[in-house]
PDB file of C-alpha atoms in Angstrom:
ATOM      1  CA  MET F   1       0.000   0.000   0.000  1.00  0.00           C
ATOM      2  CA  ALA F   2       1.186   3.519  -0.841  1.00  0.00           C
ATOM      3  CA  GLU F   3       0.458   6.441   1.475  1.00  0.00           C
ATOM      4  CA  ILE F   4       1.373  10.106   1.660  1.00  0.00           C
ATOM      5  CA  ILE F   5       0.414  12.236   4.678  1.00  0.00           C
ATOM      6  CA  GLN F   6       0.573  16.026   4.386  1.00  0.00           C
ATOM      7  CA  ARG F   7      -0.930  19.028   6.141  1.00  0.00           C
ATOM      8  CA  ASP F   8      -3.069  19.510   3.039  1.00  0.00           C
ATOM      9  CA  GLY F   9      -4.485  15.992   3.354  1.00  0.00           C
ATOM     10  CA  THR F  10      -3.754  12.266   3.181  1.00  0.00           C
ATOM     11  CA  TRP F  11      -3.821   9.978   0.151  1.00  0.00           C
ATOM     12  CA  THR F  12      -3.637   6.181   0.315  1.00  0.00           C
ATOM     13  CA  PHE F  13      -3.704   3.556  -2.433  1.00  0.00           C
ATOM     14  CA  ASP F  14      -4.344  -0.146  -1.807  1.00  0.00           C
ATOM     15  CA  GLY F  15      -4.191  -1.335  -5.406  1.00  0.00           C
ATOM     16  CA  ASP F  16      -7.912  -0.867  -6.059  1.00  0.00           C
ATOM     17  CA  THR F  17      -8.869   2.505  -4.586  1.00  0.00           C
ATOM     18  CA  VAL F  18      -7.267   5.910  -4.087  1.00  0.00           C
ATOM     19  CA  ARG F  19      -8.627   7.193  -0.784  1.00  0.00           C
ATOM     20  CA  ILE F  20      -8.436  10.969  -0.292  1.00  0.00           C
ATOM     21  CA  VAL F  21      -8.907  12.682   3.068  1.00  0.00           C
ATOM     22  CA  PRO F  22      -8.669  16.521   3.110  1.00  0.00           C
ATOM     23  CA  GLY F  23      -6.553  18.340   5.674  1.00  0.00           C
ATOM     24  CA  GLY F  24      -8.060  20.413   8.467  1.00  0.00           C
ATOM     25  CA  LYS F  25      -7.302  23.706   6.697  1.00  0.00           C
ATOM     26  CA  ALA F  26      -8.244  22.595   3.192  1.00  0.00           C
ATOM     27  CA  HIS F  27     -10.573  24.653   0.993  1.00  0.00           C
ATOM     28  CA  PRO F  28     -14.244  24.557   2.198  1.00  0.00           C
ATOM     29  CA  VAL F  29     -15.294  22.596  -0.889  1.00  0.00           C
ATOM     30  CA  ARG F  30     -12.865  19.805  -0.017  1.00  0.00           C
ATOM     31  CA  GLN F  31     -13.788  19.871   3.654  1.00  0.00           C
ATOM     32  CA  GLU F  32     -17.521  19.713   2.960  1.00  0.00           C
ATOM     33  CA  LEU F  33     -17.061  16.924   0.416  1.00  0.00           C
ATOM     34  CA  GLY F  34     -15.034  14.968   2.984  1.00  0.00           C
ATOM     35  CA  GLU F  35     -13.317  11.657   2.331  1.00  0.00           C
ATOM     36  CA  VAL F  36     -13.420  10.497  -1.274  1.00  0.00           C
ATOM     37  CA  ALA F  37     -12.801   6.907  -2.390  1.00  0.00           C
ATOM     38  CA  VAL F  38     -11.798   6.847  -6.068  1.00  0.00           C
ATOM     39  CA  PRO F  39     -11.995   3.397  -7.704  1.00  0.00           C
ATOM     40  CA  LEU F  40      -9.128   2.603 -10.052  1.00  0.00           C
ATOM     41  CA  GLU F  41     -11.561   2.311 -12.979  1.00  0.00           C
ATOM     42  CA  ALA F  42     -12.339   6.043 -12.585  1.00  0.00           C
ATOM     43  CA  VAL F  43      -8.687   7.133 -12.887  1.00  0.00           C
ATOM     44  CA  ALA F  44      -7.324   8.360 -16.211  1.00  0.00           C
ATOM     45  CA  GLY F  45      -3.869   9.272 -14.900  1.00  0.00           C
ATOM     46  CA  ILE F  46      -1.774  10.716 -12.096  1.00  0.00           C
ATOM     47  CA  SER F  47       1.155  13.113 -11.996  1.00  0.00           C
ATOM     48  CA  PHE F  48       3.478  14.935  -9.630  1.00  0.00           C
ATOM     49  CA  GLU F  49       4.254  18.548 -10.514  1.00  0.00           C
ATOM     50  CA  PRO F  50       7.417  19.644  -8.656  1.00  0.00           C
ATOM     51  CA  ASP F  51       8.164  23.250  -7.690  1.00  0.00           C
ATOM     52  CA  ARG F  52      10.631  25.037  -5.394  1.00  0.00           C
ATOM     53  CA  LYS F  53       8.416  24.480  -2.330  1.00  0.00           C
ATOM     54  CA  GLY F  54       7.748  20.809  -3.020  1.00  0.00           C
ATOM     55  CA  GLY F  55       5.041  20.269  -5.589  1.00  0.00           C
ATOM     56  CA  ARG F  56       1.546  19.093  -6.237  1.00  0.00           C
ATOM     57  CA  LEU F  57       0.170  15.577  -6.599  1.00  0.00           C
ATOM     58  CA  ARG F  58      -2.678  15.503  -9.072  1.00  0.00           C
ATOM     59  CA  LEU F  59      -5.135  12.724  -9.869  1.00  0.00           C
ATOM     60  CA  ARG F  60      -6.800  12.953 -13.277  1.00  0.00           C
ATOM     61  CA  LEU F  61     -10.216  11.319 -13.540  1.00  0.00           C
ATOM     62  CA  ARG F  62     -11.929   9.943 -16.598  1.00  0.00           C
ATOM     63  CA  GLY F  63     -14.463  12.326 -18.098  1.00  0.00           C
ATOM     64  CA  GLY F  64     -17.888  12.032 -16.505  1.00  0.00           C
ATOM     65  CA  ALA F  65     -16.747   9.840 -13.592  1.00  0.00           C
ATOM     66  CA  CYS F  66     -17.137  12.474 -10.849  1.00  0.00           C
ATOM     67  CA  PRO F  67     -20.375  14.484 -10.405  1.00  0.00           C
ATOM     68  CA  VAL F  68     -18.539  17.309  -8.626  1.00  0.00           C
ATOM     69  CA  LEU F  69     -16.122  17.832 -11.514  1.00  0.00           C
ATOM     70  CA  ARG F  70     -18.994  17.556 -13.969  1.00  0.00           C
ATOM     71  CA  ALA F  71     -21.002  20.212 -12.148  1.00  0.00           C
ATOM     72  CA  ALA F  72     -17.925  22.451 -11.841  1.00  0.00           C
ATOM     73  CA  ASP F  73     -17.170  22.102 -15.572  1.00  0.00           C
ATOM     74  CA  GLY F  74     -13.526  23.118 -15.137  1.00  0.00           C
ATOM     75  CA  ARG F  75     -14.289  26.189 -13.002  1.00  0.00           C
ATOM     76  CA  LEU F  76     -13.004  24.978  -9.615  1.00  0.00           C
ATOM     77  CA  LYS F  77     -10.227  27.102  -8.168  1.00  0.00           C
ATOM     78  CA  GLU F  78      -6.899  25.359  -7.594  1.00  0.00           C
ATOM     79  CA  GLY F  79      -7.305  24.995  -3.835  1.00  0.00           C
ATOM     80  CA  ALA F  80     -10.850  23.626  -4.193  1.00  0.00           C
ATOM     81  CA  ASP F  81      -9.876  20.685  -6.412  1.00  0.00           C
ATOM     82  CA  PRO F  82     -10.466  17.503  -4.360  1.00  0.00           C
ATOM     83  CA  TYR F  83      -8.052  15.575  -6.580  1.00  0.00           C
ATOM     84  CA  ALA F  84      -4.965  17.706  -5.970  1.00  0.00           C
ATOM     85  CA  LEU F  85      -2.624  17.564  -2.957  1.00  0.00           C
ATOM     86  CA  THR F  86       0.052  20.079  -1.961  1.00  0.00           C
ATOM     87  CA  VAL F  87       3.268  18.181  -1.242  1.00  0.00           C
ATOM     88  CA  GLU F  88       5.963  19.527   1.052  1.00  0.00           C
ATOM     89  CA  LYS F  89       9.581  19.579  -0.043  1.00  0.00           C
ATOM     90  CA  ASP F  90      10.725  16.675   2.135  1.00  0.00           C
ATOM     91  CA  ARG F  91       8.003  14.373   0.777  1.00  0.00           C
ATOM     92  CA  THR F  92       8.568  14.665  -2.971  1.00  0.00           C
ATOM     93  CA  GLY F  93      10.114  11.194  -3.079  1.00  0.00           C
ATOM     94  CA  VAL F  94       7.031   9.708  -1.436  1.00  0.00           C
ATOM     95  CA  ALA F  95       4.832  11.527  -3.963  1.00  0.00           C
ATOM     96  CA  GLU F  96       6.827  10.111  -6.872  1.00  0.00           C
ATOM     97  CA  TYR F  97       6.539   6.596  -5.401  1.00  0.00           C
ATOM     98  CA  PHE F  98       2.769   7.091  -5.029  1.00  0.00           C
ATOM     99  CA  VAL F  99       2.566   8.072  -8.710  1.00  0.00           C
ATOM    100  CA  ASP F 100       4.506   4.979  -9.772  1.00  0.00           C
ATOM    101  CA  GLU F 101       2.240   2.673  -7.764  1.00  0.00           C
ATOM    102  CA  VAL F 102      -0.962   4.064  -9.273  1.00  0.00           C
ATOM    103  CA  ARG F 103       0.461   4.109 -12.804  1.00  0.00           C
ATOM    104  CA  ASN F 104       1.599   0.502 -12.511  1.00  0.00           C
ATOM    105  CA  ALA F 105      -1.863  -0.540 -11.349  1.00  0.00           C
ATOM    106  CA  LEU F 106      -3.464   1.308 -14.287  1.00  0.00           C
ATOM    107  CA  LEU F 107      -1.173  -0.552 -16.705  1.00  0.00           C
ATOM    108  CA  ILE F 108      -1.796  -3.942 -15.110  1.00  0.00           C
ATOM    109  CA  GLU F 109      -5.566  -3.485 -15.046  1.00  0.00           C
ATOM    110  CA  GLN F 110      -5.500  -1.846 -18.506  1.00  0.00           C
ATOM    111  CA  VAL F 111      -7.828   0.943 -17.393  1.00  0.00           C
ATOM    112  CA  PRO F 112      -8.768   3.112 -20.408  1.00  0.00           C
ATOM    113  CA  GLU F 113      -8.314   6.885 -20.237  1.00  0.00           C
ATOM    114  CA  GLY F 114     -11.461   7.765 -22.143  1.00  0.00           C
ATOM    115  CA  PRO F 115     -14.715   9.168 -20.724  1.00  0.00           C
ATOM    116  CA  VAL F 116     -17.378   7.024 -19.092  1.00  0.00           C
ATOM    117  CA  ASP F 117     -21.142   7.032 -19.625  1.00  0.00           C
ATOM    118  CA  ARG F 118     -22.050   6.906 -15.937  1.00  0.00           C
ATOM    119  CA  PHE F 119     -20.837   8.349 -12.661  1.00  0.00           C
ATOM    120  CA  LEU F 120     -18.272   6.140 -10.921  1.00  0.00           C
ATOM    121  CA  LEU F 121     -18.163   8.177  -7.705  1.00  0.00           C
ATOM    122  CA  PRO F 122     -21.102   8.679  -5.316  1.00  0.00           C
ATOM    123  CA  GLY F 123     -20.839  12.457  -5.015  1.00  0.00           C
ATOM    124  CA  PRO F 124     -21.644  14.576  -1.940  1.00  0.00           C
ATOM    125  CA  THR F 125     -23.301  12.957   1.066  1.00  0.00           C
ATOM    126  CA  LEU F 126     -26.931  13.944   1.624  1.00  0.00           C
ATOM    127  CA  PRO F 127     -28.272  16.190   2.955  1.00  0.00           C
ATOM    128  CA  VAL F 128     -25.943  18.780   1.467  1.00  0.00           C
ATOM    129  CA  SER F 129     -25.966  22.562   1.638  1.00  0.00           C
ATOM    130  CA  GLY F 130     -23.798  25.376   0.389  1.00  0.00           C
ATOM    131  CA  GLY F 131     -23.571  28.779  -1.168  1.00  0.00           C
ATOM    132  CA  GLY F 132     -23.618  32.334   0.078  1.00  0.00           C
ATOM    133  CA  GLY F 133     -24.143  35.667  -1.589  1.00  0.00           C
ATOM    134  CA  ASP F 134     -27.857  36.307  -1.106  1.00  0.00           C
ATOM    135  CA  GLY F 135     -28.770  32.920   0.383  1.00  0.00           C
ATOM    136  CA  THR F 136     -28.048  29.246   0.972  1.00  0.00           C
ATOM    137  CA  ALA F 137     -29.091  26.179  -1.025  1.00  0.00           C
ATOM    138  CA  SER F 138     -29.799  22.778   0.497  1.00  0.00           C
ATOM    139  CA  PHE F 139     -30.813  19.430  -0.990  1.00  0.00           C
ATOM    140  CA  ASP F 140     -32.058  16.310   0.793  1.00  0.00           C
ATOM    141  CA  GLY F 141     -32.377  14.012  -2.198  1.00  0.00           C
ATOM    142  CA  GLU F 142     -36.002  14.878  -2.874  1.00  0.00           C
ATOM    143  CA  SER F 143     -36.301  18.657  -2.884  1.00  0.00           C
ATOM    144  CA  VAL F 144     -34.192  21.799  -3.124  1.00  0.00           C
ATOM    145  CA  ARG F 145     -34.601  24.639  -0.645  1.00  0.00           C
ATOM    146  CA  LEU F 146     -33.250  28.159  -1.152  1.00  0.00           C
ATOM    147  CA  THR F 147     -33.152  30.219   2.041  1.00  0.00           C
ATOM    148  CA  TRP F 148     -32.589  33.961   1.603  1.00  0.00           C
ATOM    149  CA  ASN F 149     -30.531  36.252   3.816  1.00  0.00           C
ATOM    150  CA  TRP F 150     -30.845  39.981   4.475  1.00  0.00           C
ATOM    151  CA  LYS F 151     -28.834  40.806   1.338  1.00  0.00           C
ATOM    152  CA  ALA F 152     -31.385  39.213  -1.028  1.00  0.00           C
ATOM    153  CA  GLU F 153     -33.700  41.327  -3.189  1.00  0.00           C
ATOM    154  CA  GLU F 154     -37.283  41.857  -2.054  1.00  0.00           C
ATOM    155  CA  SER F 155     -38.537  39.899  -5.053  1.00  0.00           C
ATOM    156  CA  LYS F 156     -36.983  36.834  -3.395  1.00  0.00           C
ATOM    157  CA  THR F 157     -37.619  37.477   0.282  1.00  0.00           C
ATOM    158  CA  ALA F 158     -41.260  38.502  -0.198  1.00  0.00           C
ATOM    159  CA  GLY F 159     -42.355  34.931  -0.712  1.00  0.00           C
ATOM    160  CA  GLY F 160     -40.091  33.405   1.933  1.00  0.00           C
ATOM    161  CA  ALA F 161     -37.780  30.481   1.286  1.00  0.00           C
ATOM    162  CA  SER F 162     -38.179  28.735  -2.083  1.00  0.00           C
ATOM    163  CA  THR F 163     -38.710  24.972  -1.952  1.00  0.00           C
ATOM    164  CA  PHE F 164     -39.293  22.818  -5.013  1.00  0.00           C
ATOM    165  CA  PRO F 165     -39.206  19.047  -5.614  1.00  0.00           C
ATOM    166  CA  LEU F 166     -36.732  17.356  -7.923  1.00  0.00           C
ATOM    167  CA  SER F 167     -39.554  16.658 -10.365  1.00  0.00           C
ATOM    168  CA  ARG F 168     -39.795  20.401 -11.078  1.00  0.00           C
ATOM    169  CA  ILE F 169     -36.115  20.746 -12.010  1.00  0.00           C
ATOM    170  CA  ALA F 170     -34.923  20.192 -15.576  1.00  0.00           C
ATOM    171  CA  GLY F 171     -31.309  21.278 -15.146  1.00  0.00           C
ATOM    172  CA  VAL F 172     -28.762  22.871 -12.837  1.00  0.00           C
ATOM    173  CA  ARG F 173     -25.800  25.117 -13.489  1.00  0.00           C
ATOM    174  CA  TRP F 174     -23.090  26.494 -11.200  1.00  0.00           C
ATOM    175  CA  LEU F 175     -20.896  29.429 -12.139  1.00  0.00           C
ATOM    176  CA  PRO F 176     -18.493  30.999  -9.608  1.00  0.00           C
ATOM    177  CA  SER F 177     -17.903  34.742  -9.512  1.00  0.00           C
ATOM    178  CA  ILE F 178     -15.062  35.808 -11.788  1.00  0.00           C
ATOM    179  CA  GLY F 179     -13.438  39.195 -11.242  1.00  0.00           C
ATOM    180  CA  LEU F 180     -16.182  41.783 -10.901  1.00  0.00           C
ATOM    181  CA  GLU F 181     -18.813  39.460 -12.373  1.00  0.00           C
ATOM    182  CA  ASN F 182     -21.148  37.713  -9.937  1.00  0.00           C
ATOM    183  CA  GLY F 183     -21.666  33.984 -10.171  1.00  0.00           C
ATOM    184  CA  TYR F 184     -24.771  31.913  -9.529  1.00  0.00           C
ATOM    185  CA  LEU F 185     -26.278  28.541  -8.715  1.00  0.00           C
ATOM    186  CA  ARG F 186     -29.330  28.232 -10.917  1.00  0.00           C
ATOM    187  CA  PHE F 187     -31.982  25.524 -11.138  1.00  0.00           C
ATOM    188  CA  GLU F 188     -33.843  25.443 -14.422  1.00  0.00           C
ATOM    189  CA  PRO F 189     -37.563  24.654 -13.971  1.00  0.00           C
ATOM    190  CA  VAL F 190     -39.260  22.117 -16.218  1.00  0.00           C
ATOM    191  CA  GLU F 191     -41.414  24.918 -17.659  1.00  0.00           C
ATOM    192  CA  GLY F 192     -38.355  26.215 -19.514  1.00  0.00           C
ATOM    193  CA  PRO F 193     -35.328  28.527 -19.115  1.00  0.00           C
ATOM    194  CA  VAL F 194     -35.724  31.644 -16.973  1.00  0.00           C
ATOM    195  CA  SER F 195     -34.537  34.943 -18.449  1.00  0.00           C
ATOM    196  CA  THR F 196     -34.657  36.772 -15.095  1.00  0.00           C
ATOM    197  CA  PRO F 197     -31.169  37.693 -13.776  1.00  0.00           C
ATOM    198  CA  PRO F 198     -30.068  35.436 -10.879  1.00  0.00           C
ATOM    199  CA  LYS F 199     -30.283  38.435  -8.563  1.00  0.00           C
ATOM    200  CA  TYR F 200     -34.085  38.365  -8.879  1.00  0.00           C
ATOM    201  CA  ASP F 201     -34.682  34.716  -9.799  1.00  0.00           C
ATOM    202  CA  THR F 202     -36.276  32.633  -7.013  1.00  0.00           C
ATOM    203  CA  TYR F 203     -34.740  29.530  -8.632  1.00  0.00           C
ATOM    204  CA  ALA F 204     -31.200  30.872  -8.257  1.00  0.00           C
ATOM    205  CA  LEU F 205     -28.591  32.011  -5.751  1.00  0.00           C
ATOM    206  CA  ASP F 206     -26.586  35.101  -6.613  1.00  0.00           C
ATOM    207  CA  LEU F 207     -22.926  34.420  -5.723  1.00  0.00           C
ATOM    208  CA  TRP F 208     -20.637  37.371  -5.100  1.00  0.00           C
ATOM    209  CA  GLY F 209     -17.313  35.703  -4.406  1.00  0.00           C
ATOM    210  CA  MET F 210     -16.964  37.360  -1.008  1.00  0.00           C
ATOM    211  CA  SER F 211     -15.725  34.138   0.636  1.00  0.00           C
ATOM    212  CA  LYS F 212     -14.420  30.681  -0.239  1.00  0.00           C
ATOM    213  CA  LYS F 213     -17.541  29.228   1.386  1.00  0.00           C
ATOM    214  CA  GLU F 214     -19.634  30.332  -1.580  1.00  0.00           C
ATOM    215  CA  HIS F 215     -17.925  27.698  -3.715  1.00  0.00           C
ATOM    216  CA  THR F 216     -19.676  24.954  -1.715  1.00  0.00           C
ATOM    217  CA  ALA F 217     -22.734  25.655  -3.880  1.00  0.00           C
ATOM    218  CA  VAL F 218     -21.080  23.408  -6.466  1.00  0.00           C
ATOM    219  CA  LEU F 219     -21.655  20.440  -4.135  1.00  0.00           C
ATOM    220  CA  VAL F 220     -25.399  21.093  -4.162  1.00  0.00           C
ATOM    221  CA  ALA F 221     -25.282  21.246  -7.956  1.00  0.00           C
ATOM    222  CA  ALA F 222     -23.401  17.933  -8.078  1.00  0.00           C
ATOM    223  CA  ALA F 223     -25.847  16.186  -5.727  1.00  0.00           C
ATOM    224  CA  VAL F 224     -28.841  17.336  -7.775  1.00  0.00           C
ATOM    225  CA  LEU F 225     -27.093  16.461 -11.030  1.00  0.00           C
ATOM    226  CA  MET F 226     -26.613  12.849  -9.906  1.00  0.00           C
ATOM    227  CA  ARG F 227     -30.327  12.405  -9.290  1.00  0.00           C
ATOM    228  CA  LEU F 228     -31.637  14.307 -12.279  1.00  0.00           C
ATOM    229  CA  PRO F 229     -31.530  12.306 -15.543  1.00  0.00           C
ATOM    230  CA  GLY F 230     -32.073  15.389 -17.673  1.00  0.00           C
ATOM    231  CA  ALA F 231     -29.500  17.543 -15.884  1.00  0.00           C
ATOM    232  CA  ARG F 232     -26.445  15.925 -17.407  1.00  0.00           C
ATOM    233  CA  ALA F 233     -27.853  16.397 -20.871  1.00  0.00           C
ATOM    234  CA  ALA F 234     -28.352  20.074 -20.036  1.00  0.00           C
ATOM    235  CA  LEU F 235     -24.697  20.458 -19.046  1.00  0.00           C
ATOM    236  CA  ASP F 236     -23.073  18.473 -21.860  1.00  0.00           C
ATOM    237  CA  PRO F 237     -22.716  19.773 -25.418  1.00  0.00           C
ATOM    238  CA  PRO F 238     -25.230  18.020 -27.715  1.00  0.00           C
ATOM    239  CA  GLU F 239     -22.636  16.047 -29.626  1.00  0.00           C
ATOM    240  CA  ALA F 240     -21.093  14.666 -26.418  1.00  0.00           C
ATOM    241  CA  THR F 241     -24.265  14.030 -24.391  1.00  0.00           C
ATOM    242  CA  PRO F 242     -24.165  10.504 -22.926  1.00  0.00           C
ATOM    243  CA  ALA F 243     -27.395   8.577 -23.333  1.00  0.00           C
ATOM    244  CA  LEU F 244     -28.116   8.040 -19.671  1.00  0.00           C
ATOM    245  CA  ALA F 245     -31.553   6.743 -20.538  1.00  0.00           C
ATOM    246  CA  LYS F 246     -29.863   3.714 -22.098  1.00  0.00           C
ATOM    247  CA  ALA F 247     -28.539   2.750 -18.698  1.00  0.00           C
ATOM    248  CA  ALA F 248     -32.085   1.794 -17.761  1.00  0.00           C
ATOM    249  CA  GLU F 249     -32.416  -0.441 -20.787  1.00  0.00           C
ATOM    250  CA  PRO F 250     -31.236  -4.041 -20.496  1.00  0.00           C
ATOM    251  CA  ALA F 251     -28.182  -4.987 -22.505  1.00  0.00           C
ATOM    252  CA  ALA F 252     -28.778  -7.387 -25.318  1.00  0.00           C
ATOM    253  CA  PRO F 253     -27.020 -10.611 -24.372  1.00  0.00           C
ATOM    254  CA  PRO F 254     -28.574 -13.803 -25.717  1.00  0.00           C
ATOM    255  CA  ALA F 255     -31.391 -15.095 -23.550  1.00  0.00           C
ATOM    256  CA  GLY F 256     -29.393 -18.192 -22.714  1.00  0.00           C
ATOM    257  CA  ASP F 257     -26.248 -16.301 -21.649  1.00  0.00           C
ATOM    258  CA  HIS F 258     -26.860 -16.626 -17.923  1.00  0.00           C
ATOM    259  CA  ASP F 259     -23.506 -15.140 -16.835  1.00  0.00           C
ATOM    260  CA  ALA F 260     -23.968 -12.057 -19.004  1.00  0.00           C
ATOM    261  CA  LEU F 261     -27.433 -11.482 -17.572  1.00  0.00           C
ATOM    262  CA  LEU F 262     -26.091 -11.771 -14.025  1.00  0.00           C
ATOM    263  CA  ARG F 263     -23.385  -9.225 -14.830  1.00  0.00           C
ATOM    264  CA  ARG F 264     -26.056  -6.895 -16.180  1.00  0.00           C
ATOM    265  CA  LEU F 265     -28.026  -7.215 -12.945  1.00  0.00           C
ATOM    266  CA  ARG F 266     -24.931  -6.255 -10.951  1.00  0.00           C
ATOM    267  CA  GLU F 267     -24.292  -3.256 -13.218  1.00  0.00           C
ATOM    268  CA  LEU F 268     -27.876  -2.068 -12.781  1.00  0.00           C
ATOM    269  CA  GLY F 269     -27.543  -2.407  -9.011  1.00  0.00           C
ATOM    270  CA  GLU F 270     -24.396  -0.251  -9.050  1.00  0.00           C
ATOM    271  CA  LEU F 271     -26.114   2.423 -11.151  1.00  0.00           C
ATOM    272  CA  HIS F 272     -29.078   2.425  -8.766  1.00  0.00           C
ATOM    273  CA  ARG F 273     -26.888   2.742  -5.656  1.00  0.00           C
ATOM    274  CA  ALA F 274     -24.933   5.588  -7.287  1.00  0.00           C
ATOM    275  CA  GLY F 275     -28.189   7.473  -7.906  1.00  0.00           C
ATOM    276  CA  VAL F 276     -27.893   7.377 -11.709  1.00  0.00           C
ATOM    277  CA  LEU F 277     -31.043   5.251 -12.005  1.00  0.00           C
ATOM    278  CA  THR F 278     -34.256   6.100 -10.173  1.00  0.00           C
ATOM    279  CA  ASP F 279     -36.175   3.397  -8.262  1.00  0.00           C
ATOM    280  CA  GLU F 280     -38.643   3.112 -11.127  1.00  0.00           C
ATOM    281  CA  GLU F 281     -35.941   2.882 -13.820  1.00  0.00           C
ATOM    282  CA  PHE F 282     -34.045   0.268 -11.822  1.00  0.00           C
ATOM    283  CA  SER F 283     -37.168  -1.836 -11.254  1.00  0.00           C
ATOM    284  CA  THR F 284     -38.135  -1.718 -14.942  1.00  0.00           C
ATOM    285  CA  ALA F 285     -34.669  -2.657 -16.161  1.00  0.00           C
ATOM    286  CA  LYS F 286     -34.283  -5.417 -13.574  1.00  0.00           C
ATOM    287  CA  GLN F 287     -37.617  -7.008 -14.532  1.00  0.00           C
ATOM    288  CA  ALA F 288     -36.585  -6.960 -18.199  1.00  0.00           C
ATOM    289  CA  VAL F 289     -33.356  -8.816 -17.393  1.00  0.00           C
ATOM    290  CA  LEU F 290     -35.161 -11.325 -15.172  1.00  0.00           C
ATOM    291  CA  ARG F 291     -37.614 -12.060 -17.972  1.00  0.00           C
ATOM    292  CA  SER F 292     -34.683 -12.817 -20.265  1.00  0.00           C
ATOM    293  CA  MET F 293     -33.377 -15.296 -17.718  1.00  0.00           C
TER     294      MET F 293
END
């Protein structure tokens, strides 16, 4: 087993899983996300980037494997990246050994680097909350609640906190504040896109970038994204949109291929536990496989 312990956090690798535990003073996004267990099949690569103070250990995941990275869409600040570790100068050798161990395992297991069509990590633990600016967002797996603070516009506070079930959400988008431009966490209702600026939209938080804590809104976006079949399609470009609906369809092994059908049942169970398939989708797909058996 390979292990590297730093003030920024601890990484361990047992041959199958890279386990990441953030340090006590890590960025709020990493602290709120907590311990992350990354299966080897989700890893596209790993590198150590040396500098005069030590360096940085960086785990590169396969596209679409992590809901947090998918929701962030490349906009996470350096310190908020859960898959990067600051390495002190006297531990660079340990970091290089860690890299070698993971790379060797990737070669032995022949893990491809390409994107995946389903999430391989479970995402934030529920219930989850985050944000700032003019309010806070929370999600319990069934509904989203936006609670406004004293800085919110009257158009938001007049009606009290906004609560809406998952069934009323068609998409979610997180954008951090950049420079003088405010960011937002916006939930798109099933009725269609809202043209109202986030500052006045009761389906959105207005993020001002006044503190690192505001970035935790991305965790709410990730948790909703995992449980919203249409949300991933809303975030991906049309030509690259994975057909998540196909995950609920049974594969097409011959009816007599008992082993293949059992493997399909296990795959469906994993998708259901990860939140990619709803209870209804899982039940429908499972019954179709059982009929084939």
